[in-house]
mmCIF file with all atom_site columns, C-alpha atoms in Angstrom:
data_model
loop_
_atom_site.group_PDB
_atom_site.id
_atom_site.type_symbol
_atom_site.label_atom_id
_atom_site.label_alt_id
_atom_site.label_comp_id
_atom_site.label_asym_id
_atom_site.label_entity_id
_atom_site.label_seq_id
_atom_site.pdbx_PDB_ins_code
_atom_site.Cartn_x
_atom_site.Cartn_y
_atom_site.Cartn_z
_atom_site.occupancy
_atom_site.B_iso_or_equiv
_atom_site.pdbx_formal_charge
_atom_site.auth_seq_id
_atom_site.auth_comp_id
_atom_site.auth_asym_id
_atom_site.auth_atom_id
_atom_site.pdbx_PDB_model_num
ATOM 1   C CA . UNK O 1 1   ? 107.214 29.158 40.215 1.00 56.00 ? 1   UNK O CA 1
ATOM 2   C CA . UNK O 1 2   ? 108.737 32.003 38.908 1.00 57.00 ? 2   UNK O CA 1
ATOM 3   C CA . UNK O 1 3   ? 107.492 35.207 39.016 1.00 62.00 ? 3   UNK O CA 1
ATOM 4   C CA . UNK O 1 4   ? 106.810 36.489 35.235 1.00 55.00 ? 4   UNK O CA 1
ATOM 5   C CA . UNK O 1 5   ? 107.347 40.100 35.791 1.00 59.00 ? 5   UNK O CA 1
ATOM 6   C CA . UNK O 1 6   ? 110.811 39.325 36.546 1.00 61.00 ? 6   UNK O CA 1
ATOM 7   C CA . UNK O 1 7   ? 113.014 39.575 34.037 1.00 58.00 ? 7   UNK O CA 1
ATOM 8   C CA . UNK O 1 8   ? 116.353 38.434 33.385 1.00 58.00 ? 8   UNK O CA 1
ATOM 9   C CA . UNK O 1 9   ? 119.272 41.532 32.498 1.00 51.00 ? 9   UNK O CA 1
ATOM 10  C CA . UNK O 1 10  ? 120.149 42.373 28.617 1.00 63.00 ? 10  UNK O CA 1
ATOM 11  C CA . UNK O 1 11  ? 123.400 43.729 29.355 1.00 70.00 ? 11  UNK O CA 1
ATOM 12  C CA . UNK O 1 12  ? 125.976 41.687 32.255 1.00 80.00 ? 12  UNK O CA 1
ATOM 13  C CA . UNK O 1 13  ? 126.102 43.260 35.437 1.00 88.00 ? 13  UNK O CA 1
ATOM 14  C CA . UNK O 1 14  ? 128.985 45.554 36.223 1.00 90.00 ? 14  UNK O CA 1
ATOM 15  C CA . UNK O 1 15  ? 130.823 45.065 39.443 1.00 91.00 ? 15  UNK O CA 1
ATOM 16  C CA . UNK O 1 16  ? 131.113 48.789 40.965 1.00 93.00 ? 16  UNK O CA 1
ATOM 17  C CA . UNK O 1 17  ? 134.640 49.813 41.863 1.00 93.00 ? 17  UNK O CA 1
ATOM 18  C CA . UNK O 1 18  ? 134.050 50.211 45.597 1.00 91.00 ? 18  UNK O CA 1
ATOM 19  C CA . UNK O 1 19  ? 132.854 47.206 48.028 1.00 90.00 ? 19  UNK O CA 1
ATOM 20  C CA . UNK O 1 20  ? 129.012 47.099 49.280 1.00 89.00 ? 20  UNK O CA 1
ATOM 21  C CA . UNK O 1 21  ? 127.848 46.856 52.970 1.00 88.00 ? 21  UNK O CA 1
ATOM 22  C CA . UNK O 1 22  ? 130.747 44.779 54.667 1.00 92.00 ? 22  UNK O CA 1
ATOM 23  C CA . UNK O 1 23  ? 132.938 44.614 52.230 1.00 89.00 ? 23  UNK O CA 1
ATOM 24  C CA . UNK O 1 24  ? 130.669 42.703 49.462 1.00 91.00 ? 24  UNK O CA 1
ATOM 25  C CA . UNK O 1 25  ? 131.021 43.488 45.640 1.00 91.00 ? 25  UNK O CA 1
ATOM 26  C CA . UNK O 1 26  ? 128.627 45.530 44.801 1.00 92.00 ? 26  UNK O CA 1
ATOM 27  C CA . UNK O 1 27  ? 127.061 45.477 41.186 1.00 92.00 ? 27  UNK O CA 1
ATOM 28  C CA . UNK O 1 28  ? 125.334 48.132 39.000 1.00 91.00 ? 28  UNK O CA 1
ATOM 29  C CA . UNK O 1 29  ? 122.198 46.576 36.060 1.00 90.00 ? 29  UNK O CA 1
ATOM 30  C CA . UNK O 1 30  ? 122.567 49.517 33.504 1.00 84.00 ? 30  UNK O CA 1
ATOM 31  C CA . UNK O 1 31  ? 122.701 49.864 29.922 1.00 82.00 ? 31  UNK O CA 1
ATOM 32  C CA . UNK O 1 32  ? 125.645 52.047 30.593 1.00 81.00 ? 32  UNK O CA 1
ATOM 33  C CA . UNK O 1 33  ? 124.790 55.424 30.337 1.00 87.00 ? 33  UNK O CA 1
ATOM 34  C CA . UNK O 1 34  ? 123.211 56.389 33.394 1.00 90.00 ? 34  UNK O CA 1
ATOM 35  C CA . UNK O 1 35  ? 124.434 59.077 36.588 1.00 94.00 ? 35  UNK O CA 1
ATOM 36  C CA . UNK O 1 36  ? 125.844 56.008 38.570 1.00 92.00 ? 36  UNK O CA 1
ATOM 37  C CA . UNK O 1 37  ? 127.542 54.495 35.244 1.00 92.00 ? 37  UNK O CA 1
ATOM 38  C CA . UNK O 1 38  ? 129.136 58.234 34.767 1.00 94.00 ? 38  UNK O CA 1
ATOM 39  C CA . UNK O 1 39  ? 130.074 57.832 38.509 1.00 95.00 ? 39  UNK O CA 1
ATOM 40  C CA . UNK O 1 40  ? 131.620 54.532 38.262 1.00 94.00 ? 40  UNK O CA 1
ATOM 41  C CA . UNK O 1 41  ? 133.775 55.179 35.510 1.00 93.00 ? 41  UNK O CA 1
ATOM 42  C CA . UNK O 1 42  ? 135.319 58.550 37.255 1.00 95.00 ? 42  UNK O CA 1
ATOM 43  C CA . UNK O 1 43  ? 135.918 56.794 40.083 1.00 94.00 ? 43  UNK O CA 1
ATOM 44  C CA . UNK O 1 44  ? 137.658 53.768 38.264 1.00 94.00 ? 44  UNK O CA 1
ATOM 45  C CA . UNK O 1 45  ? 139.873 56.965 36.163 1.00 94.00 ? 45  UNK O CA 1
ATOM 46  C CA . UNK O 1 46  ? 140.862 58.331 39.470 1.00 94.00 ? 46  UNK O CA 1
ATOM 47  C CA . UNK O 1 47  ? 141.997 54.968 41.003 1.00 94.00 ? 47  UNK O CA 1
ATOM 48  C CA . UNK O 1 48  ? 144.201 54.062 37.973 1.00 94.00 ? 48  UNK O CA 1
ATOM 49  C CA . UNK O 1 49  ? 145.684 57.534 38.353 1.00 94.00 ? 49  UNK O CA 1
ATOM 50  C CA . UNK O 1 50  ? 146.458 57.042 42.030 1.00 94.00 ? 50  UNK O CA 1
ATOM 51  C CA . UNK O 1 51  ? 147.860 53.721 41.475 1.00 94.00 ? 51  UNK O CA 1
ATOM 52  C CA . UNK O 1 52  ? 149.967 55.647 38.618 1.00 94.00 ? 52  UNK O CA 1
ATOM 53  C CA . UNK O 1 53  ? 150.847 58.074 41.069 1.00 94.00 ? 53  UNK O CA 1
ATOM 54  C CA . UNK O 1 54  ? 152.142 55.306 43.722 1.00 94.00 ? 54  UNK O CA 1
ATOM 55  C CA . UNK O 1 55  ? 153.880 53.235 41.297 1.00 93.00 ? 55  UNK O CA 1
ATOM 56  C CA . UNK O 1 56  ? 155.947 56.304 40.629 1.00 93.00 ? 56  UNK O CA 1
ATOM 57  C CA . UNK O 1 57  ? 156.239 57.421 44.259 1.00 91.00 ? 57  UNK O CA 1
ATOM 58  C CA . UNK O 1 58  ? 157.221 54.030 44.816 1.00 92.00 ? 58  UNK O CA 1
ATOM 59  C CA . UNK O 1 59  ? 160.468 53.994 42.060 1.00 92.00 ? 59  UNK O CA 1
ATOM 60  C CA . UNK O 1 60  ? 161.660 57.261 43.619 1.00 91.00 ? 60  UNK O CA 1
ATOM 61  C CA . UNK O 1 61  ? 161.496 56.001 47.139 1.00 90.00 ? 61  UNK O CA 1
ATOM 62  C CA . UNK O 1 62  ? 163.418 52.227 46.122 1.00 86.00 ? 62  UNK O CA 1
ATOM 63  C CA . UNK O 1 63  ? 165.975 54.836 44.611 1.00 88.00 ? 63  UNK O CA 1
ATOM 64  C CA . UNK O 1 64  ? 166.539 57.431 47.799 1.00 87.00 ? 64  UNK O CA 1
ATOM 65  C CA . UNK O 1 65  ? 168.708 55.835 50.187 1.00 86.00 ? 65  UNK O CA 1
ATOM 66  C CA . UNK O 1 66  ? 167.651 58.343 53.353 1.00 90.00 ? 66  UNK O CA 1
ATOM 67  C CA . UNK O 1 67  ? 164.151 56.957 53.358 1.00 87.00 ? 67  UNK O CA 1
ATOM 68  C CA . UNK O 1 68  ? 162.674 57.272 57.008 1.00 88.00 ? 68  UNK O CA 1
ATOM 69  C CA . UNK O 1 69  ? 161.706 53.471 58.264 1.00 84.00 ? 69  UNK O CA 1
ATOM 70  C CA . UNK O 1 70  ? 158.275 54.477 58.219 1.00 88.00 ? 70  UNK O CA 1
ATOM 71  C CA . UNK O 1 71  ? 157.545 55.341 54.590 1.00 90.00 ? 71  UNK O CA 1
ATOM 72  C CA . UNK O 1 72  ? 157.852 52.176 52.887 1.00 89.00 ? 72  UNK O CA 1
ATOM 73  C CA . UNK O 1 73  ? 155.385 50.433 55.116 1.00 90.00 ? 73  UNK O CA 1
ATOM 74  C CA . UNK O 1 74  ? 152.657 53.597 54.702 1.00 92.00 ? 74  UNK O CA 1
ATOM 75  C CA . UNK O 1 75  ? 153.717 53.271 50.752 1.00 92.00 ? 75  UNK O CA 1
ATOM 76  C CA . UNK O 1 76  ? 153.088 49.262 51.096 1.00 92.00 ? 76  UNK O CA 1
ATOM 77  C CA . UNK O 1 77  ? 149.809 49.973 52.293 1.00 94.00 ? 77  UNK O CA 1
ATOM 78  C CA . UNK O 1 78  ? 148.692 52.830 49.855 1.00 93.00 ? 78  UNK O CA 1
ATOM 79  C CA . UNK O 1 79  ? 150.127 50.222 46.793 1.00 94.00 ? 79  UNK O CA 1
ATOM 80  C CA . UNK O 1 80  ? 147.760 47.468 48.491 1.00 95.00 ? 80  UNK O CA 1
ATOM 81  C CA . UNK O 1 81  ? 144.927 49.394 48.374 1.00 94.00 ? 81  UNK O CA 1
ATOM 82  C CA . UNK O 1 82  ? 145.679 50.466 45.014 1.00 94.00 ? 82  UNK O CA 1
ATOM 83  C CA . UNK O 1 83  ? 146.173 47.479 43.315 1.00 94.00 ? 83  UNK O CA 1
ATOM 84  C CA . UNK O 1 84  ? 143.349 46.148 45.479 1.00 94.00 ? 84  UNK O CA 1
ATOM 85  C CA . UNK O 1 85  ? 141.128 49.053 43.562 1.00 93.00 ? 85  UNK O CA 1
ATOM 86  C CA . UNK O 1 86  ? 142.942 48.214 39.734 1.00 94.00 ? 86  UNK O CA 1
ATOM 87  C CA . UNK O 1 87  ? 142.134 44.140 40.379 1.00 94.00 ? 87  UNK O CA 1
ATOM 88  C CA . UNK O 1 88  ? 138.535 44.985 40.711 1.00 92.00 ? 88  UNK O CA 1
ATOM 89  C CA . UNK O 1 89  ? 138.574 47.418 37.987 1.00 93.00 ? 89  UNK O CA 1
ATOM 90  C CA . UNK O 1 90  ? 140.204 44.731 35.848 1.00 92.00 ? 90  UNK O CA 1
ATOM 91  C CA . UNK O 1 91  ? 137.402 42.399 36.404 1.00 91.00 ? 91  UNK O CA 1
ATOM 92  C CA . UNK O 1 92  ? 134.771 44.984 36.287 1.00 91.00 ? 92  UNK O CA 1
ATOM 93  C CA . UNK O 1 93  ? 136.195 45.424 32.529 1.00 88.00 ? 93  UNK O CA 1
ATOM 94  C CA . UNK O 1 94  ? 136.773 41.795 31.525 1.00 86.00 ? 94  UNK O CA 1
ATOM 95  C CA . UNK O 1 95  ? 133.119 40.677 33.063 1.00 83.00 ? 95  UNK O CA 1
ATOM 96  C CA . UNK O 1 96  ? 131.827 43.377 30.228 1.00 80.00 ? 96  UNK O CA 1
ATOM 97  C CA . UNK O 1 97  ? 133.931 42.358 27.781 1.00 80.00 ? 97  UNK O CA 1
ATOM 98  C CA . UNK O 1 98  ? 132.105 40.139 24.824 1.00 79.00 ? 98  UNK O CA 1
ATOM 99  C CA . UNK O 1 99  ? 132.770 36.607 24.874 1.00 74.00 ? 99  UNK O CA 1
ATOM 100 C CA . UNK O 1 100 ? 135.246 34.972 22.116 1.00 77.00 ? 100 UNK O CA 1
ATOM 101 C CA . UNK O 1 101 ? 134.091 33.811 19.347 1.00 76.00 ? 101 UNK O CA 1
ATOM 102 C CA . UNK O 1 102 ? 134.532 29.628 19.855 1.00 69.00 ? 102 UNK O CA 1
ATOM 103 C CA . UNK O 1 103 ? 133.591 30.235 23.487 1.00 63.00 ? 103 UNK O CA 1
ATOM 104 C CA . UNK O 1 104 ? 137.231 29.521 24.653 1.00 61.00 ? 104 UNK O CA 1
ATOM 105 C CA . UNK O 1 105 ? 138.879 32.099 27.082 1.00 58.00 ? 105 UNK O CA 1
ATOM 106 C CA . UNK O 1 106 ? 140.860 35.588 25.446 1.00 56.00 ? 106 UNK O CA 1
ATOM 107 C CA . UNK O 1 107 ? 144.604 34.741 24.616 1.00 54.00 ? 107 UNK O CA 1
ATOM 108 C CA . UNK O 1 108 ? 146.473 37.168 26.689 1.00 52.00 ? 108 UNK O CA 1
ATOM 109 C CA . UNK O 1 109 ? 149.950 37.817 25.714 1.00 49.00 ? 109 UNK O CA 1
ATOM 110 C CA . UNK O 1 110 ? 152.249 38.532 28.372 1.00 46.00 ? 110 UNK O CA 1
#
């Protein structure tokens, strides 16, 4: 039976842009303007800046033909975890975005 002090959210839930315990999404129920919703959204800034920062980091280094051995596989893993970080901020944003009128799926030009 089930229990009638639950209650079911207003808003969607936002998936949080770091993982839970062991790696698991973790998800914030807020109307969006609370501490932790302030916190989220800095922290999602500061990973698309990073990734920014990489991508560029990246161009310079595929231009530079002295580049030690070792750099492109430390940059490989910094752009991993990067776009790791801007795939979950993507979703994040498109699980709070309002559904289409017609209930089909956004067009998404490429």
């Amino acid at each position: 039976m089930p229990d009638p002090a639950a209650k079911e959210p207003t808003t969607p839930l936002r998936l949080l842009p770091w993982p839970g315990p062991n790696g698991t999404p973790c998800y914030l129920d807020s109307d969006g303007s609370g501490l932790l919703t302030k916190v989220a959204d800095e922290m999602e800034a500061a990973q698309l800046r990073m990734a920014g920062e990489l991508l560029g980091h990246a161009r310079v280094m595929l231009d530079d033909r002295k580049v030690d051995a070792g750099e492109p596989r430390f940059l490989a893993r910094r752009l991993t975890e990067a776009l790791t970080d801007v795939l979950r901020v993507a979703e994040s944003r498109g699980g709070r975005l309002p559904a289409p009128a017609g209930g089909g799926a956004p067009h998404v030009s490429p």
